[in-house]
Amino acid sequence: MKTTNFIPSITVAVLLGLSAGVHLPASAVSTPITEQAEPEKGPHNGRMLREGSFALELAIFETGVPPEFRVWLTDNKNPINPDDVELTVTLTRLGNVIDDIKFISQSDFLRGDMEIYEPHSFIVTVNASYQGKKYRWQYDNLEGRTKIEPAVADAMAIETAIAGSQKLHQTIPAYGQVWLPPSAHRTVFARFEGVITHLNVKLGDKVNKGQTLMTIESNESLNPYEIKSPIAGFVAKQMANSGEQTNNRELLVITDASQSVVKLAVYPSDYSKVSQGTLVSIKAEGSLVNTAGKVSFIEPKVRSDQARMVWVTLAQQAEPLLEGSFVKADIETASFEVPLAVKKIGLQSFRDFTVVYAKVADEYEVRMLELGRSDATWVEVLGGLPAGTEYVTENSYIIKADIEKSGASHDH
């Protein structure tokens, strides 16, 4: 087991911040101190603790079993019967979390009664009693931990969140185009042929349903009559002007852009995941805003590339998507609550683990995660992180760099 001094190091974040001209107080920068010599190792690769002729070797054993403490005892270098020694080990973890470990005799060693869960980062306090004499040792065994002053964390935009329950939305991607169905367009004709005496709208004007578009004087009766808009929308085409004869032709086309539909291509591997009513999030090319919709129709045929066209009806929106726009969509295939999740952006690698960095005051330490289901933003946590933990989200790579710089390692 290797003892690593806890050194509030000058993080890479500080150096970057200083080079960018960010002013940091003097207290935000710490001076590294010299690391102590390697502790003495015993024959079982554990840490040797000695006082007078009495010695014990404390090792974390994890071959074929979850990590646990094992202790071998000697007096004047001669093995001691484990039954003759009373021993307790207290581990004080970040945030003053205490693990009290008791020991039972097994073969020629003492075996701890609880798993030493990751991270193996704690202050170790050892209390032993042998032949009426008490012994006590204490040392730091820290890994995956660093300290960053609040001013530095603020300067480097390190952000945190509280781990808790979350609703996950699993999706499949799809691409398509905005399309207007025939019902979105109305062509305006004159009921009776005549002269357009007043044209009240022009190309591009917005109109309301029932609004007067023009007045026509009938050629037969010479009486005027009005043509009103059959729908709300805008004047998409203007083929006539005031003073002209109607001549049994198209005069205007009114288009209701709010009826826009998105047609998405869905390929065979995803056919079974999409049905009517499925929720869809859509983003048009060049837009920063997501538009919500639902699958309203699935065409009963396939294209030459074997894609089926899925129609998505959009929710009411202030600015309708433009006809012909290319879009990217996320079609929701599952939605479920999980009791604990973290943001994917906060994940980093540490040894063979995927981790987040827990924050306690101005100290940060790895938390090894057991992960479950995920969506584009969140990932379910099955183990390794208590609910309510504050953890780093944005710029977690800075914490990783600082920990790697400090050299805190995992060594039994």
Short mmCIF file of C-alpha atoms in Angstrom, two decimals:
data_model
loop_
_atom_site.label_atom_id
_atom_site.label_comp_id
_atom_site.label_asym_id
_atom_site.label_seq_id
_atom_site.Cartn_x
_atom_site.Cartn_y
_atom_site.Cartn_z
CA MET A 1 0.00 0.00 0.00
CA LYS A 2 1.52 3.32 -1.04
CA THR A 3 1.15 6.47 1.01
CA THR A 4 0.68 9.51 -1.15
CA ASN A 5 0.98 12.99 0.26
CA PHE A 6 -2.03 15.17 -0.49
CA ILE A 7 -0.58 18.14 -2.36
CA PRO A 8 -2.86 21.00 -3.45
CA SER A 9 -1.03 21.29 -6.74
CA ILE A 10 -0.83 24.09 -9.26
CA THR A 11 -3.40 22.70 -11.63
CA VAL A 12 -3.20 22.85 -15.38
CA ALA A 13 -6.31 24.97 -15.05
CA VAL A 14 -4.36 27.61 -13.14
CA LEU A 15 -1.65 27.75 -15.77
CA LEU A 16 -4.21 28.08 -18.54
CA GLY A 17 -6.08 30.71 -16.58
CA LEU A 18 -2.94 32.75 -15.97
CA SER A 19 -1.90 32.55 -19.61
CA ALA A 20 -5.37 33.83 -20.57
CA GLY A 21 -4.93 36.82 -18.31
CA VAL A 22 -7.31 35.66 -15.55
CA HIS A 23 -6.37 37.30 -12.24
CA LEU A 24 -6.17 34.81 -9.40
CA PRO A 25 -5.45 35.63 -5.75
CA ALA A 26 -2.18 34.44 -4.25
CA SER A 27 -4.04 31.98 -2.04
CA ALA A 28 -5.31 30.14 -5.14
CA VAL A 29 -1.84 28.85 -6.02
CA SER A 30 -0.12 26.31 -3.78
CA THR A 31 3.53 25.44 -3.62
CA PRO A 32 4.25 21.75 -4.17
CA ILE A 33 6.01 19.96 -1.32
CA THR A 34 8.48 17.14 -1.51
CA GLU A 35 6.95 13.67 -1.45
CA GLN A 36 8.01 11.48 1.45
CA ALA A 37 10.04 8.33 0.96
CA GLU A 38 8.26 5.12 0.03
CA PRO A 39 6.86 3.28 3.07
CA GLU A 40 8.39 -0.04 3.99
CA LYS A 41 6.74 -3.00 2.31
CA GLY A 42 6.32 -6.45 3.84
CA PRO A 43 6.49 -9.93 2.29
CA HIS A 44 2.78 -9.72 1.31
CA ASN A 45 3.33 -6.32 -0.38
CA GLY A 46 1.53 -4.56 2.44
CA ARG A 47 2.57 -1.58 4.54
CA MET A 48 4.82 -2.35 7.49
CA LEU A 49 3.96 -0.63 10.79
CA ARG A 50 6.48 -1.00 13.63
CA GLU A 51 6.88 0.01 17.25
CA GLY A 52 9.68 -1.57 19.24
CA SER A 53 9.75 -5.30 18.58
CA PHE A 54 6.07 -5.40 17.60
CA ALA A 55 5.23 -5.12 13.89
CA LEU A 56 2.28 -5.69 11.65
CA GLU A 57 1.87 -5.78 7.89
CA LEU A 58 -1.40 -4.27 6.61
CA ALA A 59 -2.33 -5.20 3.05
CA ILE A 60 -5.37 -4.98 0.81
CA PHE A 61 -6.02 -8.46 -0.55
CA GLU A 62 -8.22 -8.81 -3.64
CA THR A 63 -7.28 -12.04 -5.39
CA GLY A 64 -10.51 -13.91 -6.04
CA VAL A 65 -12.42 -11.87 -3.43
CA PRO A 66 -13.64 -8.29 -3.08
CA PRO A 67 -10.87 -6.06 -1.66
CA GLU A 68 -10.35 -6.64 2.08
CA PHE A 69 -7.71 -5.93 4.70
CA ARG A 70 -5.43 -8.73 5.86
CA VAL A 71 -2.85 -8.35 8.63
CA TRP A 72 0.21 -10.42 9.49
CA LEU A 73 1.82 -9.94 12.94
CA THR A 74 5.31 -10.46 14.31
CA ASP A 75 7.22 -9.89 17.55
CA ASN A 76 11.00 -9.78 17.20
CA LYS A 77 10.40 -10.99 13.63
CA ASN A 78 8.67 -14.10 14.93
CA PRO A 79 5.05 -14.79 13.84
CA ILE A 80 2.37 -14.02 16.43
CA ASN A 81 -0.78 -16.06 16.87
CA PRO A 82 -3.50 -13.77 15.43
CA ASP A 83 -5.80 -14.70 18.33
CA ASP A 84 -3.40 -12.90 20.70
CA VAL A 85 -3.92 -9.47 19.11
CA GLU A 86 -6.93 -7.16 19.16
CA LEU A 87 -7.03 -4.94 16.08
CA THR A 88 -9.29 -2.27 14.56
CA VAL A 89 -8.72 -0.11 11.49
CA THR A 90 -10.63 3.12 10.88
CA LEU A 91 -10.78 4.64 7.40
CA THR A 92 -11.70 8.32 7.20
CA ARG A 93 -12.83 9.16 3.69
CA LEU A 94 -13.47 12.50 1.99
CA GLY A 95 -16.45 14.22 3.61
CA ASN A 96 -15.70 12.59 6.99
CA VAL A 97 -17.22 9.26 5.98
CA ILE A 98 -16.00 6.68 8.50
CA ASP A 99 -15.47 2.96 7.91
CA ASP A 100 -14.75 0.98 11.08
CA ILE A 101 -13.19 -2.39 10.32
CA LYS A 102 -12.92 -5.21 12.80
CA PHE A 103 -10.86 -8.37 12.34
CA ILE A 104 -11.20 -12.09 12.86
CA SER A 105 -8.47 -14.71 13.00
CA GLN A 106 -7.99 -16.88 9.93
CA SER A 107 -5.03 -19.22 9.50
CA ASP A 108 -1.91 -17.13 10.23
CA PHE A 109 -3.45 -13.68 9.68
CA LEU A 110 -6.26 -11.37 10.71
CA ARG A 111 -9.00 -10.76 8.14
CA GLY A 112 -11.08 -7.57 7.94
CA ASP A 113 -14.85 -7.88 8.15
CA MET A 114 -15.84 -5.49 5.34
CA GLU A 115 -15.05 -4.76 1.71
CA ILE A 116 -12.62 -1.92 1.02
CA TYR A 117 -14.64 -0.25 -1.69
CA GLU A 118 -13.23 2.13 -4.28
CA PRO A 119 -11.67 4.59 -4.24
CA HIS A 120 -8.96 3.38 -1.89
CA SER A 121 -8.47 6.92 -0.70
CA PHE A 122 -8.60 7.61 3.04
CA ILE A 123 -6.76 8.43 6.24
CA VAL A 124 -5.89 5.13 7.90
CA THR A 125 -5.94 4.81 11.70
CA VAL A 126 -4.71 1.50 13.14
CA ASN A 127 -5.25 0.53 16.80
CA ALA A 128 -3.76 -2.70 18.15
CA SER A 129 -3.49 -4.31 21.57
CA TYR A 130 -0.91 -7.02 22.33
CA GLN A 131 0.22 -8.40 25.70
CA GLY A 132 -1.41 -5.50 27.56
CA LYS A 133 0.22 -2.79 25.43
CA LYS A 134 -1.65 -0.53 23.03
CA TYR A 135 -0.27 0.61 19.66
CA ARG A 136 -1.54 3.29 17.30
CA TRP A 137 -0.52 4.40 13.80
CA GLN A 138 -2.07 6.88 11.41
CA TYR A 139 -1.15 7.76 7.82
CA ASP A 140 -2.67 9.10 4.59
CA ASN A 141 -3.43 6.77 1.71
CA LEU A 142 -4.90 9.08 -0.92
CA GLU A 143 -5.62 8.46 -4.60
CA GLY A 144 -7.64 10.23 -7.24
CA ARG A 145 -7.96 13.32 -5.07
CA THR A 146 -6.96 16.94 -5.52
CA LYS A 147 -7.73 20.34 -4.08
CA ILE A 148 -8.58 23.38 -6.18
CA GLU A 149 -9.25 26.75 -4.64
CA PRO A 150 -12.71 28.20 -5.39
CA ALA A 151 -11.22 31.17 -7.27
CA VAL A 152 -9.42 28.78 -9.60
CA ALA A 153 -12.50 26.61 -10.11
CA ASP A 154 -14.56 29.69 -10.96
CA ALA A 155 -11.92 31.02 -13.35
CA MET A 156 -11.81 27.72 -15.22
CA ALA A 157 -15.63 27.42 -15.36
CA ILE A 158 -15.71 24.14 -13.43
CA GLU A 159 -19.40 23.41 -12.88
CA THR A 160 -21.12 20.87 -10.65
CA ALA A 161 -24.52 19.26 -10.23
CA ILE A 162 -26.26 17.08 -7.65
CA ALA A 163 -26.70 13.42 -8.59
CA GLY A 164 -30.30 12.31 -8.36
CA SER A 165 -33.25 10.82 -10.19
CA GLN A 166 -33.74 11.61 -13.86
CA LYS A 167 -36.04 10.82 -16.76
CA LEU A 168 -34.12 9.32 -19.67
CA HIS A 169 -35.23 9.51 -23.28
CA GLN A 170 -33.70 6.97 -25.64
CA THR A 171 -33.87 7.94 -29.29
CA ILE A 172 -32.86 6.93 -32.79
CA PRO A 173 -31.64 9.51 -35.31
CA ALA A 174 -33.46 10.20 -38.57
CA TYR A 175 -33.21 12.75 -41.37
CA GLY A 176 -35.80 14.29 -43.62
CA GLN A 177 -37.43 17.41 -45.00
CA VAL A 178 -40.26 19.82 -44.21
CA TRP A 179 -43.29 19.35 -46.45
CA LEU A 180 -46.69 21.01 -46.71
CA PRO A 181 -49.69 18.74 -47.42
CA PRO A 182 -52.30 19.72 -50.03
CA SER A 183 -54.65 20.93 -47.28
CA ALA A 184 -52.18 23.70 -46.46
CA HIS A 185 -52.75 25.40 -49.82
CA ARG A 186 -55.99 27.04 -51.02
CA THR A 187 -56.38 28.47 -54.51
CA VAL A 188 -58.68 31.50 -54.80
CA PHE A 189 -61.01 31.81 -57.85
CA ALA A 190 -63.79 34.26 -58.62
CA ARG A 191 -67.30 32.85 -58.15
CA PHE A 192 -68.66 35.09 -60.92
CA GLU A 193 -66.55 36.51 -63.70
CA GLY A 194 -65.88 40.23 -63.47
CA VAL A 195 -63.41 43.03 -62.88
CA ILE A 196 -61.21 43.16 -59.77
CA THR A 197 -62.06 46.58 -58.40
CA HIS A 198 -60.13 46.32 -55.12
CA LEU A 199 -57.24 43.94 -54.29
CA ASN A 200 -56.70 44.23 -50.54
CA VAL A 201 -53.61 42.01 -50.23
CA LYS A 202 -50.31 41.47 -51.98
CA LEU A 203 -47.76 38.69 -52.24
CA GLY A 204 -46.39 37.69 -48.81
CA ASP A 205 -49.15 39.34 -46.74
CA LYS A 206 -50.45 37.43 -43.72
CA VAL A 207 -54.20 36.92 -43.74
CA ASN A 208 -56.83 35.67 -41.31
CA LYS A 209 -59.59 33.25 -42.08
CA GLY A 210 -62.60 35.24 -43.34
CA GLN A 211 -60.56 38.33 -44.16
CA THR A 212 -61.62 40.16 -47.37
CA LEU A 213 -59.03 39.54 -50.07
CA MET A 214 -60.59 41.44 -52.96
CA THR A 215 -63.78 43.01 -54.34
CA ILE A 216 -65.06 42.02 -57.80
CA GLU A 217 -67.72 43.71 -59.94
CA SER A 218 -69.77 41.03 -61.70
CA ASN A 219 -69.83 41.28 -65.51
CA GLU A 220 -73.46 40.19 -65.60
CA SER A 221 -75.12 41.98 -62.69
CA LEU A 222 -72.56 44.78 -62.31
CA ASN A 223 -72.99 44.26 -58.58
CA PRO A 224 -69.85 44.09 -56.41
CA TYR A 225 -69.08 41.08 -54.22
CA GLU A 226 -66.22 40.19 -51.88
CA ILE A 227 -63.90 37.16 -51.82
CA LYS A 228 -62.81 36.14 -48.35
CA SER A 229 -59.85 34.01 -47.28
CA PRO A 230 -60.85 30.37 -46.72
CA ILE A 231 -57.95 29.80 -44.25
CA ALA A 232 -55.43 31.72 -42.17
CA GLY A 233 -51.97 31.91 -43.66
CA PHE A 234 -50.08 34.08 -46.10
CA VAL A 235 -50.37 35.02 -49.77
CA ALA A 236 -48.03 32.51 -51.41
CA LYS A 237 -48.94 33.36 -55.03
CA GLN A 238 -50.50 36.41 -56.64
CA MET A 239 -51.65 36.03 -60.23
CA ALA A 240 -54.03 39.02 -60.53
CA ASN A 241 -54.13 42.76 -59.89
CA SER A 242 -56.73 45.46 -59.48
CA GLY A 243 -58.45 46.42 -62.72
CA GLU A 244 -58.00 43.03 -64.34
CA GLN A 245 -60.66 40.61 -65.46
CA THR A 246 -60.87 37.37 -63.49
CA ASN A 247 -61.13 35.31 -66.71
CA ASN A 248 -61.83 32.02 -64.89
CA ARG A 249 -58.24 31.78 -63.65
CA GLU A 250 -56.36 31.36 -60.39
CA LEU A 251 -56.17 34.70 -58.63
CA LEU A 252 -54.32 33.95 -55.35
CA VAL A 253 -52.89 31.01 -53.42
CA ILE A 254 -53.13 31.16 -49.63
CA THR A 255 -50.75 28.87 -47.70
CA ASP A 256 -51.04 27.87 -44.06
CA ALA A 257 -47.44 27.12 -43.04
CA SER A 258 -48.56 25.96 -39.58
CA GLN A 259 -49.73 22.73 -41.21
CA SER A 260 -46.15 21.81 -42.09
CA VAL A 261 -45.27 18.13 -41.78
CA VAL A 262 -41.80 16.60 -41.51
CA LYS A 263 -41.15 13.49 -43.56
CA LEU A 264 -38.42 11.31 -42.08
CA ALA A 265 -36.67 8.29 -43.56
CA VAL A 266 -36.63 5.28 -41.22
CA TYR A 267 -34.64 2.20 -42.21
CA PRO A 268 -35.46 -1.51 -41.67
CA SER A 269 -33.47 -1.96 -38.44
CA ASP A 270 -35.67 0.68 -36.80
CA TYR A 271 -39.10 -0.12 -38.30
CA SER A 272 -40.32 -1.83 -35.13
CA LYS A 273 -39.25 1.05 -32.89
CA VAL A 274 -41.55 3.63 -34.48
CA SER A 275 -45.33 3.82 -34.24
CA GLN A 276 -48.08 6.42 -34.46
CA GLY A 277 -47.93 8.79 -31.51
CA THR A 278 -44.18 8.38 -31.00
CA LEU A 279 -42.58 11.63 -29.79
CA VAL A 280 -40.03 13.30 -32.05
CA SER A 281 -37.61 16.21 -31.52
CA ILE A 282 -36.70 18.06 -34.71
CA LYS A 283 -34.04 20.61 -35.53
CA ALA A 284 -34.00 22.31 -38.93
CA GLU A 285 -30.70 22.99 -40.64
CA GLY A 286 -29.40 26.38 -39.53
CA SER A 287 -31.77 26.58 -36.55
CA LEU A 288 -30.78 26.50 -32.88
CA VAL A 289 -34.28 25.62 -31.68
CA ASN A 290 -35.74 22.14 -31.30
CA THR A 291 -39.32 21.62 -32.43
CA ALA A 292 -41.50 18.92 -30.89
CA GLY A 293 -43.85 16.67 -32.82
CA LYS A 294 -45.51 13.25 -32.99
CA VAL A 295 -45.58 10.54 -35.60
CA SER A 296 -48.97 10.88 -37.34
CA PHE A 297 -48.60 8.52 -40.31
CA ILE A 298 -46.24 5.83 -41.58
CA GLU A 299 -46.35 5.28 -45.32
CA PRO A 300 -47.26 1.65 -46.20
CA LYS A 301 -44.48 1.35 -48.77
CA VAL A 302 -40.71 1.62 -48.99
CA ARG A 303 -38.44 3.70 -51.16
CA SER A 304 -35.78 2.24 -53.42
CA ASP A 305 -33.29 2.42 -50.52
CA GLN A 306 -35.79 0.46 -48.34
CA ALA A 307 -36.59 3.41 -46.09
CA ARG A 308 -40.15 3.99 -44.96
CA MET A 309 -41.34 7.58 -44.81
CA VAL A 310 -42.64 8.62 -41.41
CA TRP A 311 -44.79 11.75 -41.17
CA VAL A 312 -44.39 13.93 -38.10
CA THR A 313 -47.03 16.50 -37.20
CA LEU A 314 -45.46 19.45 -35.42
CA ALA A 315 -46.69 21.19 -32.32
CA GLN A 316 -47.97 24.76 -32.69
CA GLN A 317 -45.02 27.08 -33.07
CA ALA A 318 -44.42 30.82 -33.32
CA GLU A 319 -42.20 30.46 -36.38
CA PRO A 320 -43.19 27.49 -38.57
CA LEU A 321 -40.43 25.51 -40.23
CA LEU A 322 -39.87 26.53 -43.82
CA GLU A 323 -41.11 24.23 -46.52
CA GLY A 324 -38.22 22.33 -48.08
CA SER A 325 -35.91 22.70 -45.07
CA PHE A 326 -33.67 19.74 -44.28
CA VAL A 327 -34.01 18.48 -40.71
CA LYS A 328 -32.36 16.14 -38.24
CA ALA A 329 -34.68 14.35 -35.86
CA ASP A 330 -34.47 12.23 -32.73
CA ILE A 331 -37.31 9.72 -32.57
CA GLU A 332 -38.03 8.64 -29.01
CA THR A 333 -38.01 4.87 -28.61
CA ALA A 334 -38.16 4.65 -24.81
CA SER A 335 -38.73 6.95 -21.86
CA PHE A 336 -38.19 5.91 -18.24
CA GLU A 337 -37.31 7.22 -14.79
CA VAL A 338 -34.11 6.09 -13.09
CA PRO A 339 -33.41 6.69 -9.38
CA LEU A 340 -29.87 7.95 -10.02
CA ALA A 341 -28.15 9.44 -13.06
CA VAL A 342 -25.26 11.75 -13.92
CA LYS A 343 -24.53 13.88 -16.95
CA LYS A 344 -22.41 12.16 -19.59
CA ILE A 345 -20.32 15.29 -20.04
CA GLY A 346 -18.86 14.78 -16.55
CA LEU A 347 -17.53 11.25 -17.18
CA GLN A 348 -13.77 10.62 -17.26
CA SER A 349 -11.51 7.56 -17.18
CA PHE A 350 -9.41 6.62 -14.16
CA ARG A 351 -7.37 3.41 -14.25
CA ASP A 352 -9.83 0.84 -15.59
CA PHE A 353 -12.90 2.70 -14.34
CA THR A 354 -15.35 5.24 -15.65
CA VAL A 355 -15.63 7.94 -13.00
CA VAL A 356 -17.04 11.28 -12.01
CA TYR A 357 -15.36 13.63 -9.55
CA ALA A 358 -17.21 14.17 -6.29
CA LYS A 359 -16.80 17.63 -4.74
CA VAL A 360 -16.60 18.22 -1.00
CA ALA A 361 -15.80 21.83 -0.09
CA ASP A 362 -12.79 22.61 -2.33
CA GLU A 363 -11.60 18.99 -2.64
CA TYR A 364 -12.38 16.66 -5.55
CA GLU A 365 -12.09 12.88 -5.65
CA VAL A 366 -12.89 10.08 -8.08
CA ARG A 367 -16.01 7.98 -7.73
CA MET A 368 -15.90 4.71 -9.65
CA LEU A 369 -19.25 4.10 -11.31
CA GLU A 370 -21.28 1.07 -12.28
CA LEU A 371 -23.35 2.33 -15.20
CA GLY A 372 -26.64 1.26 -16.73
CA ARG A 373 -28.88 2.66 -19.44
CA SER A 374 -28.28 6.02 -21.08
CA ASP A 375 -29.63 8.62 -23.46
CA ALA A 376 -27.96 11.48 -25.30
CA THR A 377 -27.38 13.52 -22.10
CA TRP A 378 -27.65 11.25 -19.06
CA VAL A 379 -26.40 7.84 -17.92
CA GLU A 380 -27.94 5.72 -15.18
CA VAL A 381 -25.76 4.99 -12.12
CA LEU A 382 -26.20 1.52 -10.60
CA GLY A 383 -23.43 1.79 -8.02
CA GLY A 384 -20.44 3.75 -6.78
CA LEU A 385 -22.13 7.08 -6.11
CA PRO A 386 -24.65 7.95 -3.36
CA ALA A 387 -27.66 10.01 -4.35
CA GLY A 388 -27.22 13.66 -3.41
CA THR A 389 -23.49 13.73 -4.21
CA GLU A 390 -22.22 16.95 -5.74
CA TYR A 391 -20.13 16.06 -8.79
CA VAL A 392 -18.30 17.87 -11.58
CA THR A 393 -20.08 18.28 -14.91
CA GLU A 394 -18.50 20.95 -17.12
CA ASN A 395 -14.69 20.89 -17.57
CA SER A 396 -14.13 17.72 -15.56
CA TYR A 397 -10.99 17.13 -17.66
CA ILE A 398 -9.30 19.85 -15.60
CA ILE A 399 -9.78 17.79 -12.43
CA LYS A 400 -8.42 14.73 -14.20
CA ALA A 401 -5.31 16.65 -15.34
CA ASP A 402 -4.67 17.97 -11.84
CA ILE A 403 -4.99 14.51 -10.27
CA GLU A 404 -2.62 13.01 -12.83
CA LYS A 405 -0.16 15.85 -12.20
CA SER A 406 -0.20 15.24 -8.44
CA GLY A 407 0.80 11.60 -9.00
CA ALA A 408 -1.75 10.11 -6.59
CA SER A 409 -1.75 6.41 -7.43
CA HIS A 410 -3.34 3.11 -6.51
CA ASP A 411 -0.73 0.86 -4.95
CA HIS A 412 -1.12 -1.80 -2.26
#
